[in-house]
mmCIF file of C-alpha atoms in Angstrom:
data_model
loop_
_atom_site.group_PDB
_atom_site.id
_atom_site.type_symbol
_atom_site.label_atom_id
_atom_site.label_comp_id
_atom_site.label_asym_id
_atom_site.label_seq_id
_atom_site.Cartn_x
_atom_site.Cartn_y
_atom_site.Cartn_z
ATOM 1 C CA MET C 279 7.095 -28.335 80.000
ATOM 2 C CA LEU C 280 8.437 -24.715 79.097
ATOM 3 C CA ASN C 281 10.790 -26.249 76.561
ATOM 4 C CA ARG C 282 7.800 -28.214 74.984
ATOM 5 C CA LEU C 283 5.779 -25.064 74.780
ATOM 6 C CA PHE C 284 8.642 -23.135 73.178
ATOM 7 C CA GLY C 285 8.833 -25.928 70.631
ATOM 8 C CA TYR C 286 5.104 -25.717 69.857
ATOM 9 C CA PHE C 287 5.432 -22.081 69.013
ATOM 10 C CA SER C 288 8.772 -21.720 67.390
ATOM 11 C CA HIS C 289 9.208 -22.851 63.822
ATOM 12 C CA ASP C 290 12.199 -25.424 64.495
ATOM 13 C CA ILE C 291 14.599 -25.727 61.450
ATOM 14 C CA GLY C 292 16.484 -28.528 59.767
ATOM 15 C CA ILE C 293 19.477 -27.568 58.006
ATOM 16 C CA ASP C 294 21.578 -29.685 55.266
ATOM 17 C CA LEU C 295 24.817 -27.449 55.452
ATOM 18 C CA GLY C 296 26.344 -28.646 52.317
ATOM 19 C CA THR C 297 29.537 -27.588 50.407
ATOM 20 C CA ALA C 298 27.653 -26.821 47.272
ATOM 21 C CA ASN C 299 24.088 -25.956 48.514
ATOM 22 C CA THR C 300 22.270 -25.239 51.841
ATOM 23 C CA LEU C 301 18.765 -26.536 52.150
ATOM 24 C CA VAL C 302 16.423 -25.545 54.976
ATOM 25 C CA TYR C 303 13.343 -27.514 56.413
ATOM 26 C CA VAL C 304 10.846 -25.707 58.629
ATOM 27 C CA LYS C 305 8.784 -27.834 61.041
ATOM 28 C CA GLY C 306 5.228 -27.999 59.726
ATOM 29 C CA LYS C 307 6.085 -26.301 56.357
ATOM 30 C CA GLY C 308 8.617 -28.596 54.523
ATOM 31 C CA ILE C 309 11.589 -27.484 52.667
ATOM 32 C CA VAL C 310 11.483 -23.624 52.207
ATOM 33 C CA ILE C 311 15.247 -22.794 51.039
ATOM 34 C CA ASN C 312 17.378 -24.597 48.441
ATOM 35 C CA GLU C 313 20.325 -22.089 47.709
ATOM 36 C CA PRO C 314 23.983 -22.532 46.888
ATOM 37 C CA SER C 315 26.381 -22.119 49.974
ATOM 38 C CA VAL C 316 28.084 -19.092 48.350
ATOM 39 C CA VAL C 317 28.793 -15.813 49.893
ATOM 40 C CA ALA C 318 30.024 -12.803 48.000
ATOM 41 C CA LEU C 319 32.314 -10.474 50.189
ATOM 42 C CA ASN C 320 33.942 -7.135 49.457
ATOM 43 C CA ILE C 321 37.402 -7.802 50.801
ATOM 44 C CA LYS C 322 38.191 -3.976 51.228
ATOM 45 C CA THR C 323 35.215 -3.192 53.387
ATOM 46 C CA LYS C 324 34.358 -6.678 54.668
ATOM 47 C CA GLN C 325 30.792 -6.025 53.563
ATOM 48 C CA ILE C 326 28.568 -9.139 52.450
ATOM 49 C CA LEU C 327 27.191 -8.193 49.175
ATOM 50 C CA ALA C 328 25.072 -11.284 48.340
ATOM 51 C CA ILE C 329 24.341 -14.812 49.820
ATOM 52 C CA GLY C 330 23.031 -17.937 48.078
ATOM 53 C CA GLU C 331 21.782 -17.756 44.477
ATOM 54 C CA GLU C 332 22.696 -14.165 43.886
ATOM 55 C CA ALA C 333 26.190 -14.918 45.148
ATOM 56 C CA LYS C 334 26.623 -17.938 42.848
ATOM 57 C CA LYS C 335 25.865 -15.785 39.700
ATOM 58 C CA MET C 336 29.044 -13.686 40.699
ATOM 59 C CA VAL C 337 31.410 -16.604 40.804
ATOM 60 C CA GLY C 338 34.188 -16.197 38.175
ATOM 61 C CA ARG C 339 32.709 -12.744 37.272
ATOM 62 C CA THR C 340 33.655 -10.407 40.026
ATOM 63 C CA PRO C 341 36.212 -7.424 40.185
ATOM 64 C CA ALA C 342 39.440 -7.943 42.342
ATOM 65 C CA ASN C 343 37.933 -6.328 45.491
ATOM 66 C CA ILE C 344 34.825 -8.756 45.507
ATOM 67 C CA VAL C 345 35.329 -12.437 46.234
ATOM 68 C CA ALA C 346 32.459 -14.913 45.751
ATOM 69 C CA SER C 347 33.500 -17.982 47.805
ATOM 70 C CA ARG C 348 32.100 -21.012 49.651
ATOM 71 C CA PRO C 349 32.599 -20.808 53.479
ATOM 72 C CA LEU C 350 32.448 -24.587 53.623
ATOM 73 C CA VAL C 351 35.103 -26.860 52.034
ATOM 74 C CA ASP C 352 34.765 -30.704 51.835
ATOM 75 C CA GLY C 353 31.669 -30.495 54.055
ATOM 76 C CA VAL C 354 33.256 -28.633 56.819
ATOM 77 C CA VAL C 355 33.387 -24.945 58.033
ATOM 78 C CA SER C 356 36.681 -23.274 56.532
ATOM 79 C CA ASP C 357 35.610 -19.716 57.360
ATOM 80 C CA PHE C 358 33.714 -19.561 60.653
ATOM 81 C CA GLU C 359 32.528 -15.904 60.446
ATOM 82 C CA VAL C 360 31.150 -16.156 56.989
ATOM 83 C CA THR C 361 29.392 -19.508 57.699
ATOM 84 C CA GLU C 362 27.820 -17.820 60.755
ATOM 85 C CA ILE C 363 26.596 -14.740 58.605
ATOM 86 C CA MET C 364 25.155 -17.350 55.969
ATOM 87 C CA LEU C 365 23.384 -19.383 58.609
ATOM 88 C CA LYS C 366 21.943 -16.185 60.220
ATOM 89 C CA TYR C 367 20.804 -15.046 56.815
ATOM 90 C CA PHE C 368 18.921 -18.371 56.241
ATOM 91 C CA ILE C 369 17.545 -18.667 59.674
ATOM 92 C CA ASP C 370 16.196 -14.878 59.616
ATOM 93 C CA LYS C 371 14.749 -15.566 56.184
ATOM 94 C CA VAL C 372 12.429 -18.295 57.389
ATOM 95 C CA HIS C 373 11.974 -17.211 61.108
ATOM 96 C CA LYS C 374 12.115 -13.473 61.238
ATOM 97 C CA GLU C 375 8.347 -13.018 62.012
ATOM 98 C CA SER C 376 8.617 -15.431 64.970
ATOM 99 C CA PHE C 377 11.582 -13.854 66.577
ATOM 100 C CA VAL C 378 9.433 -10.833 67.831
ATOM 101 C CA LEU C 379 6.761 -12.858 69.484
ATOM 102 C CA PHE C 380 8.182 -16.375 69.997
ATOM 103 C CA PRO C 381 11.448 -17.965 71.135
ATOM 104 C CA ARG C 382 14.510 -18.711 68.971
ATOM 105 C CA PRO C 383 14.134 -22.037 66.991
ATOM 106 C CA ARG C 384 15.808 -25.400 67.747
ATOM 107 C CA VAL C 385 17.967 -26.372 64.830
ATOM 108 C CA VAL C 386 19.163 -29.739 63.537
ATOM 109 C CA VAL C 387 22.321 -29.671 61.234
ATOM 110 C CA GLY C 388 23.564 -32.510 59.036
ATOM 111 C CA ILE C 389 27.337 -32.804 59.142
ATOM 112 C CA PRO C 390 29.901 -35.379 57.418
ATOM 113 C CA SER C 391 30.447 -38.495 59.544
ATOM 114 C CA GLY C 392 34.167 -37.999 59.327
ATOM 115 C CA VAL C 393 34.522 -34.562 61.048
ATOM 116 C CA THR C 394 36.669 -33.710 64.134
ATOM 117 C CA GLU C 395 35.254 -32.622 67.596
ATOM 118 C CA VAL C 396 36.605 -29.176 66.703
ATOM 119 C CA GLU C 397 34.676 -29.119 63.484
ATOM 120 C CA LYS C 398 31.483 -30.360 65.103
ATOM 121 C CA ARG C 399 31.863 -27.504 67.695
ATOM 122 C CA ALA C 400 32.420 -24.981 64.879
ATOM 123 C CA VAL C 401 29.115 -25.845 63.170
ATOM 124 C CA GLU C 402 27.188 -25.909 66.413
ATOM 125 C CA ASP C 403 28.638 -22.546 67.543
ATOM 126 C CA ALA C 404 27.880 -21.030 64.309
ATOM 127 C CA ALA C 405 24.262 -22.267 64.434
ATOM 128 C CA LYS C 406 23.756 -20.882 67.927
ATOM 129 C CA ASN C 407 25.391 -17.471 67.184
ATOM 130 C CA ALA C 408 23.073 -17.289 64.050
ATOM 131 C CA GLY C 409 20.076 -17.501 66.273
ATOM 132 C CA ALA C 410 19.453 -21.028 67.273
ATOM 133 C CA ARG C 411 18.079 -21.644 70.897
ATOM 134 C CA GLU C 412 19.448 -25.329 70.722
ATOM 135 C CA ALA C 413 21.651 -26.820 68.072
ATOM 136 C CA TYR C 414 21.779 -30.562 67.446
ATOM 137 C CA LEU C 415 23.941 -32.252 64.965
ATOM 138 C CA VAL C 416 23.201 -35.492 62.916
ATOM 139 C CA GLU C 417 25.576 -37.385 60.562
ATOM 140 C CA GLU C 418 24.564 -36.936 57.034
ATOM 141 C CA PRO C 419 24.248 -40.569 55.970
ATOM 142 C CA MET C 420 22.014 -41.141 59.039
ATOM 143 C CA ALA C 421 19.898 -38.047 58.033
ATOM 144 C CA ALA C 422 19.642 -39.263 54.330
ATOM 145 C CA ALA C 423 18.497 -42.862 55.546
ATOM 146 C CA ILE C 424 15.757 -41.241 57.733
ATOM 147 C CA GLY C 425 15.005 -38.841 54.803
ATOM 148 C CA ALA C 426 14.599 -41.807 52.466
ATOM 149 C CA ARG C 427 12.199 -43.495 54.903
ATOM 150 C CA LEU C 428 14.575 -46.469 55.375
ATOM 151 C CA PRO C 429 14.045 -48.896 58.382
ATOM 152 C CA ILE C 430 16.967 -47.620 60.485
ATOM 153 C CA GLN C 431 15.561 -48.615 63.863
ATOM 154 C CA GLU C 432 15.161 -52.358 62.951
ATOM 155 C CA ALA C 433 17.671 -55.113 63.676
ATOM 156 C CA ALA C 434 18.760 -55.307 59.935
ATOM 157 C CA GLY C 435 21.560 -53.827 57.913
ATOM 158 C CA THR C 436 20.704 -50.686 55.840
ATOM 159 C CA MET C 437 23.297 -49.284 53.512
ATOM 160 C CA VAL C 438 23.512 -45.566 52.374
ATOM 161 C CA VAL C 439 25.889 -43.896 49.971
ATOM 162 C CA ASP C 440 25.474 -40.075 50.250
ATOM 163 C CA ILE C 441 27.452 -38.227 47.581
ATOM 164 C CA GLY C 442 27.440 -34.477 48.203
ATOM 165 C CA GLY C 443 29.686 -31.708 46.826
ATOM 166 C CA GLY C 444 32.569 -31.907 49.221
ATOM 167 C CA THR C 445 32.375 -35.343 50.626
ATOM 168 C CA THR C 446 30.828 -38.877 50.029
ATOM 169 C CA GLU C 447 29.566 -40.656 53.129
ATOM 170 C CA VAL C 448 29.196 -44.479 53.100
ATOM 171 C CA ALA C 449 27.474 -46.013 56.203
ATOM 172 C CA VAL C 450 25.840 -49.153 57.241
ATOM 173 C CA ILE C 451 23.130 -48.557 59.755
ATOM 174 C CA SER C 452 21.272 -50.916 62.164
ATOM 175 C CA LEU C 453 19.120 -50.488 65.257
ATOM 176 C CA GLY C 454 19.427 -46.641 65.074
ATOM 177 C CA GLY C 455 23.249 -46.479 65.008
ATOM 178 C CA VAL C 456 26.087 -46.540 62.530
ATOM 179 C CA VAL C 457 27.757 -49.853 62.357
ATOM 180 C CA SER C 458 30.583 -49.139 59.817
ATOM 181 C CA ALA C 459 31.081 -45.960 57.897
ATOM 182 C CA ARG C 460 33.643 -44.259 55.596
ATOM 183 C CA SER C 461 33.901 -40.694 54.701
ATOM 184 C CA ILE C 462 35.935 -39.527 51.657
ATOM 185 C CA ARG C 463 36.688 -36.069 50.251
ATOM 186 C CA ILE C 464 35.861 -37.167 46.749
ATOM 187 C CA ALA C 465 32.412 -35.957 45.603
ATOM 188 C CA GLY C 466 30.844 -33.593 43.084
ATOM 189 C CA ASP C 467 33.398 -30.842 43.433
ATOM 190 C CA GLU C 468 36.205 -33.256 42.775
ATOM 191 C CA LEU C 469 34.415 -34.557 39.703
ATOM 192 C CA ASN C 470 34.255 -30.925 38.365
ATOM 193 C CA GLU C 471 38.083 -30.590 38.973
ATOM 194 C CA ASP C 472 38.542 -33.804 37.064
ATOM 195 C CA ILE C 473 36.829 -32.296 34.072
ATOM 196 C CA ILE C 474 38.800 -29.080 34.369
ATOM 197 C CA GLN C 475 42.135 -31.097 34.633
ATOM 198 C CA TYR C 476 41.117 -33.148 31.600
ATOM 199 C CA ALA C 477 40.373 -29.912 29.497
ATOM 200 C CA ARG C 478 43.773 -28.536 30.621
ATOM 201 C CA ASP C 479 45.768 -31.649 29.763
ATOM 202 C CA GLU C 480 44.075 -32.907 26.696
ATOM 203 C CA PHE C 481 43.239 -29.605 24.847
ATOM 204 C CA ASN C 482 45.260 -26.820 26.713
ATOM 205 C CA LEU C 483 41.819 -25.369 27.520
ATOM 206 C CA LEU C 484 41.134 -23.551 30.856
ATOM 207 C CA LEU C 485 37.509 -24.110 32.021
ATOM 208 C CA GLY C 486 35.730 -22.327 34.648
ATOM 209 C CA GLU C 487 34.193 -24.375 37.574
ATOM 210 C CA ARG C 488 30.550 -23.569 36.413
ATOM 211 C CA THR C 489 31.237 -24.683 32.841
ATOM 212 C CA ALA C 490 32.862 -28.017 34.246
ATOM 213 C CA GLU C 491 29.796 -28.567 36.313
ATOM 214 C CA ASP C 492 27.445 -27.872 33.363
ATOM 215 C CA ILE C 493 29.352 -30.498 31.250
ATOM 216 C CA LYS C 494 29.236 -33.089 34.127
ATOM 217 C CA ILE C 495 25.482 -32.661 34.437
ATOM 218 C CA ALA C 496 24.772 -32.728 30.729
ATOM 219 C CA ILE C 497 26.978 -35.558 29.538
ATOM 220 C CA GLY C 498 29.034 -37.009 32.627
ATOM 221 C CA SER C 499 28.566 -40.687 33.300
ATOM 222 C CA ALA C 500 30.191 -43.576 35.322
ATOM 223 C CA TYR C 501 29.055 -46.471 32.983
ATOM 224 C CA PRO C 502 28.961 -46.455 29.018
ATOM 225 C CA LEU C 503 25.662 -45.087 27.867
ATOM 226 C CA GLU C 504 23.480 -46.614 25.194
ATOM 227 C CA LYS C 505 23.548 -43.498 23.152
ATOM 228 C CA LYS C 506 26.689 -41.223 23.215
ATOM 229 C CA LEU C 507 26.015 -37.641 24.324
ATOM 230 C CA GLU C 508 27.890 -34.649 23.124
ATOM 231 C CA ALA C 509 28.531 -31.053 24.408
ATOM 232 C CA ILE C 510 30.805 -28.110 23.714
ATOM 233 C CA MET C 511 33.398 -26.985 26.215
ATOM 234 C CA ARG C 512 34.030 -23.229 26.168
ATOM 235 C CA GLY C 513 37.075 -21.643 27.865
ATOM 236 C CA ARG C 514 40.388 -19.907 27.325
ATOM 237 C CA ASP C 515 43.071 -21.402 25.218
ATOM 238 C CA LEU C 516 46.288 -21.642 27.544
ATOM 239 C CA VAL C 517 48.531 -21.188 24.503
ATOM 240 C CA THR C 518 47.060 -18.204 22.700
ATOM 241 C CA GLY C 519 45.067 -16.604 25.577
ATOM 242 C CA LEU C 520 41.959 -16.420 23.178
ATOM 243 C CA PRO C 521 38.460 -17.985 23.673
ATOM 244 C CA LYS C 522 38.281 -21.521 22.351
ATOM 245 C CA ALA C 523 35.447 -24.100 22.002
ATOM 246 C CA ILE C 524 36.051 -27.823 21.940
ATOM 247 C CA PRO C 525 33.276 -30.464 21.154
ATOM 248 C CA VAL C 526 33.457 -33.449 23.600
ATOM 249 C CA ASP C 527 31.462 -36.590 24.078
ATOM 250 C CA SER C 528 30.383 -38.768 27.021
ATOM 251 C CA ASP C 529 32.935 -41.297 26.575
ATOM 252 C CA GLN C 530 35.630 -38.590 27.092
ATOM 253 C CA ILE C 531 34.030 -37.116 30.064
ATOM 254 C CA ARG C 532 33.735 -40.725 31.603
ATOM 255 C CA GLN C 533 37.489 -41.166 31.060
ATOM 256 C CA ALA C 534 38.108 -37.910 32.960
ATOM 257 C CA LEU C 535 35.913 -38.971 35.866
ATOM 258 C CA ALA C 536 37.056 -42.595 36.114
ATOM 259 C CA LYS C 537 39.699 -41.980 38.753
ATOM 260 C CA SER C 538 37.512 -40.300 41.273
ATOM 261 C CA VAL C 539 34.673 -42.684 40.576
ATOM 262 C CA ASN C 540 36.999 -45.646 41.275
ATOM 263 C CA ILE C 541 37.936 -44.257 44.585
ATOM 264 C CA LEU C 542 34.339 -43.817 45.536
ATOM 265 C CA ILE C 543 33.598 -47.529 44.792
ATOM 266 C CA ASP C 544 36.600 -48.469 46.665
ATOM 267 C CA ALA C 545 35.206 -46.726 49.751
ATOM 268 C CA ILE C 546 31.960 -48.631 49.360
ATOM 269 C CA LYS C 547 33.950 -51.945 49.029
ATOM 270 C CA ILE C 548 35.921 -51.299 52.101
ATOM 271 C CA THR C 549 32.900 -50.419 54.124
ATOM 272 C CA ILE C 550 31.280 -53.608 52.926
ATOM 273 C CA GLU C 551 34.352 -55.585 53.974
ATOM 274 C CA GLU C 552 34.239 -53.982 57.459
ATOM 275 C CA THR C 553 30.447 -54.827 58.004
ATOM 276 C CA PRO C 554 29.428 -58.065 59.932
ATOM 277 C CA PRO C 555 28.210 -60.891 57.799
ATOM 278 C CA GLU C 556 24.636 -61.005 58.967
ATOM 279 C CA LEU C 557 24.215 -57.280 58.012
ATOM 280 C CA VAL C 558 25.866 -57.812 54.658
ATOM 281 C CA ALA C 559 23.244 -60.603 53.933
ATOM 282 C CA ASP C 560 20.569 -58.011 54.838
ATOM 283 C CA ILE C 561 22.155 -55.429 52.340
ATOM 284 C CA MET C 562 22.249 -58.121 49.645
ATOM 285 C CA GLU C 563 18.666 -58.653 50.073
ATOM 286 C CA GLN C 564 17.419 -55.137 50.068
ATOM 287 C CA GLY C 565 20.214 -53.431 48.190
ATOM 288 C CA MET C 566 21.994 -50.209 48.989
ATOM 289 C CA PHE C 567 20.691 -46.667 48.473
ATOM 290 C CA LEU C 568 22.334 -43.656 46.819
ATOM 291 C CA ALA C 569 21.493 -40.119 47.878
ATOM 292 C CA GLY C 570 22.908 -36.621 47.373
ATOM 293 C CA GLY C 571 23.559 -34.957 43.964
ATOM 294 C CA GLY C 572 26.179 -37.302 42.992
ATOM 295 C CA ALA C 573 23.591 -39.952 42.909
ATOM 296 C CA LEU C 574 22.332 -38.349 39.697
ATOM 297 C CA LEU C 575 25.603 -39.214 37.852
ATOM 298 C CA LYS C 576 24.433 -41.312 34.906
ATOM 299 C CA GLY C 577 25.226 -44.749 35.049
ATOM 300 C CA LEU C 578 26.732 -44.678 38.550
ATOM 301 C CA ASP C 579 24.039 -47.081 40.078
ATOM 302 C CA GLN C 580 24.939 -49.625 37.222
ATOM 303 C CA LEU C 581 28.692 -49.445 37.780
ATOM 304 C CA ILE C 582 28.350 -49.985 41.535
ATOM 305 C CA THR C 583 26.020 -52.995 40.908
ATOM 306 C CA LEU C 584 28.591 -54.450 38.589
ATOM 307 C CA THR C 585 31.593 -54.089 40.922
ATOM 308 C CA THR C 586 29.780 -55.036 44.176
ATOM 309 C CA LYS C 587 27.194 -57.628 42.871
ATOM 310 C CA MET C 588 24.485 -55.932 44.969
ATOM 311 C CA ALA C 589 21.364 -54.158 43.894
ATOM 312 C CA VAL C 590 21.492 -50.421 44.106
ATOM 313 C CA HIS C 591 18.436 -48.061 44.378
ATOM 314 C CA ILE C 592 18.474 -44.253 43.926
ATOM 315 C CA ALA C 593 16.596 -42.620 46.798
ATOM 316 C CA ASN C 594 13.467 -40.703 45.787
ATOM 317 C CA ASP C 595 14.633 -36.932 45.292
ATOM 318 C CA PRO C 596 18.334 -37.817 46.330
ATOM 319 C CA LEU C 597 19.202 -34.057 46.572
ATOM 320 C CA THR C 598 16.908 -33.390 49.426
ATOM 321 C CA CYS C 599 17.240 -36.695 51.384
ATOM 322 C CA VAL C 600 19.556 -35.185 54.135
ATOM 323 C CA VAL C 601 17.411 -32.208 54.793
ATOM 324 C CA ARG C 602 14.187 -34.223 54.804
ATOM 325 C CA GLY C 603 15.820 -36.418 57.261
ATOM 326 C CA THR C 604 16.699 -33.469 59.668
ATOM 327 C CA GLY C 605 12.950 -32.446 59.415
ATOM 328 C CA LEU C 606 11.686 -35.837 60.279
ATOM 329 C CA ILE C 607 13.926 -35.855 63.276
ATOM 330 C CA LEU C 608 12.493 -32.413 64.340
ATOM 331 C CA GLU C 609 8.872 -33.741 63.935
ATOM 332 C CA ASP C 610 9.790 -36.691 66.289
ATOM 333 C CA LEU C 611 12.755 -35.392 68.340
ATOM 334 C CA ASP C 612 11.918 -37.463 71.395
ATOM 335 C CA SER C 613 12.028 -40.837 69.658
ATOM 336 C CA LEU C 614 14.871 -40.088 67.311
ATOM 337 C CA ARG C 615 17.026 -38.317 69.782
ATOM 338 C CA GLY C 616 19.368 -41.282 69.762
ATOM 339 C CA VAL C 617 20.480 -40.830 66.171
ATOM 340 C CA LEU C 618 21.838 -37.331 67.035
ATOM 341 C CA VAL C 619 25.609 -36.812 67.568
ATOM 342 C CA PRO C 620 26.343 -36.706 71.229
ATOM 343 C CA THR C 621 27.944 -33.710 72.545
ATOM 344 C CA ASN C 622 28.504 -32.041 75.920
ATOM 345 C CA TYR C 623 27.375 -28.561 74.865
ATOM 346 C CA ASN C 624 23.845 -28.878 73.186
ATOM 347 C CA ALA C 625 21.870 -27.993 76.316
ATOM 348 C CA PRO C 626 19.521 -25.117 76.152
ATOM 349 C CA ARG C 627 20.813 -21.722 76.963
#
């Protein structure tokens, strides 16, 4: 009874703790924060200078004593202390008024499906130390399916491919549980690296990470486009050390991305192979769903359709699917408790 009363007053929070971006959903309010998962730190004084959007602006532009970095790598916590500070910053930002009068919030955090028990514990401890009263974990493909309003509780197969910044999660869901799944560390960041490597190999050009990402968004594709797109790659010439600009087109960038895209498609094929035939029949009927920022790569849905012979749908607003899923779990925690990752240490303190 007391717990229910606490839940009524406190603004419970759903968090998509992503490698590239952190999104925060507040129960009753919707998505209130969508900022890069970047923290700027003064390594001499250990002082946090900026978090989120302000910190991202500093990437590649800082003096030697300031480092703008991501505390999450491939979807998991690589720097526990900085992750905790970042989470506390986001939780305080949406909940500081309530802390004075009302109890701390319950928090649901989306995590990759392939993480270890130690990595799960790190995320949960970071959330509790950042101010959560209770911390629950949900696998990202499950959260994405809930956020896309897919019929996960029915006795039918639903396939979700969540392509984030650090990981790609492929899962087949039925009766509120994951039947078969695969998690690979090939996603948006790896595609950026492919473009950086291509520029280095083909043009002796050193690109920055943000420039590579801008090129990927502007002209990147997984399937031949009806109209060829062009862009300018600007970076440093590795031979002369001077600035250099090279025109590139969408065909060249597609060639650069091909290896990683093929690994991603292989993960989808293997997941289908491991799925019971009855569920495969369901997926063939309704198609698979793409979520996450990587779903926006031009032509990716067409390439997956061509290679798997299945219909592919891009979820509505794929970037926010996971955080919307955590929000829907908070709205109906009693009936959706079964989708949470079971742990021995998420009882209220």
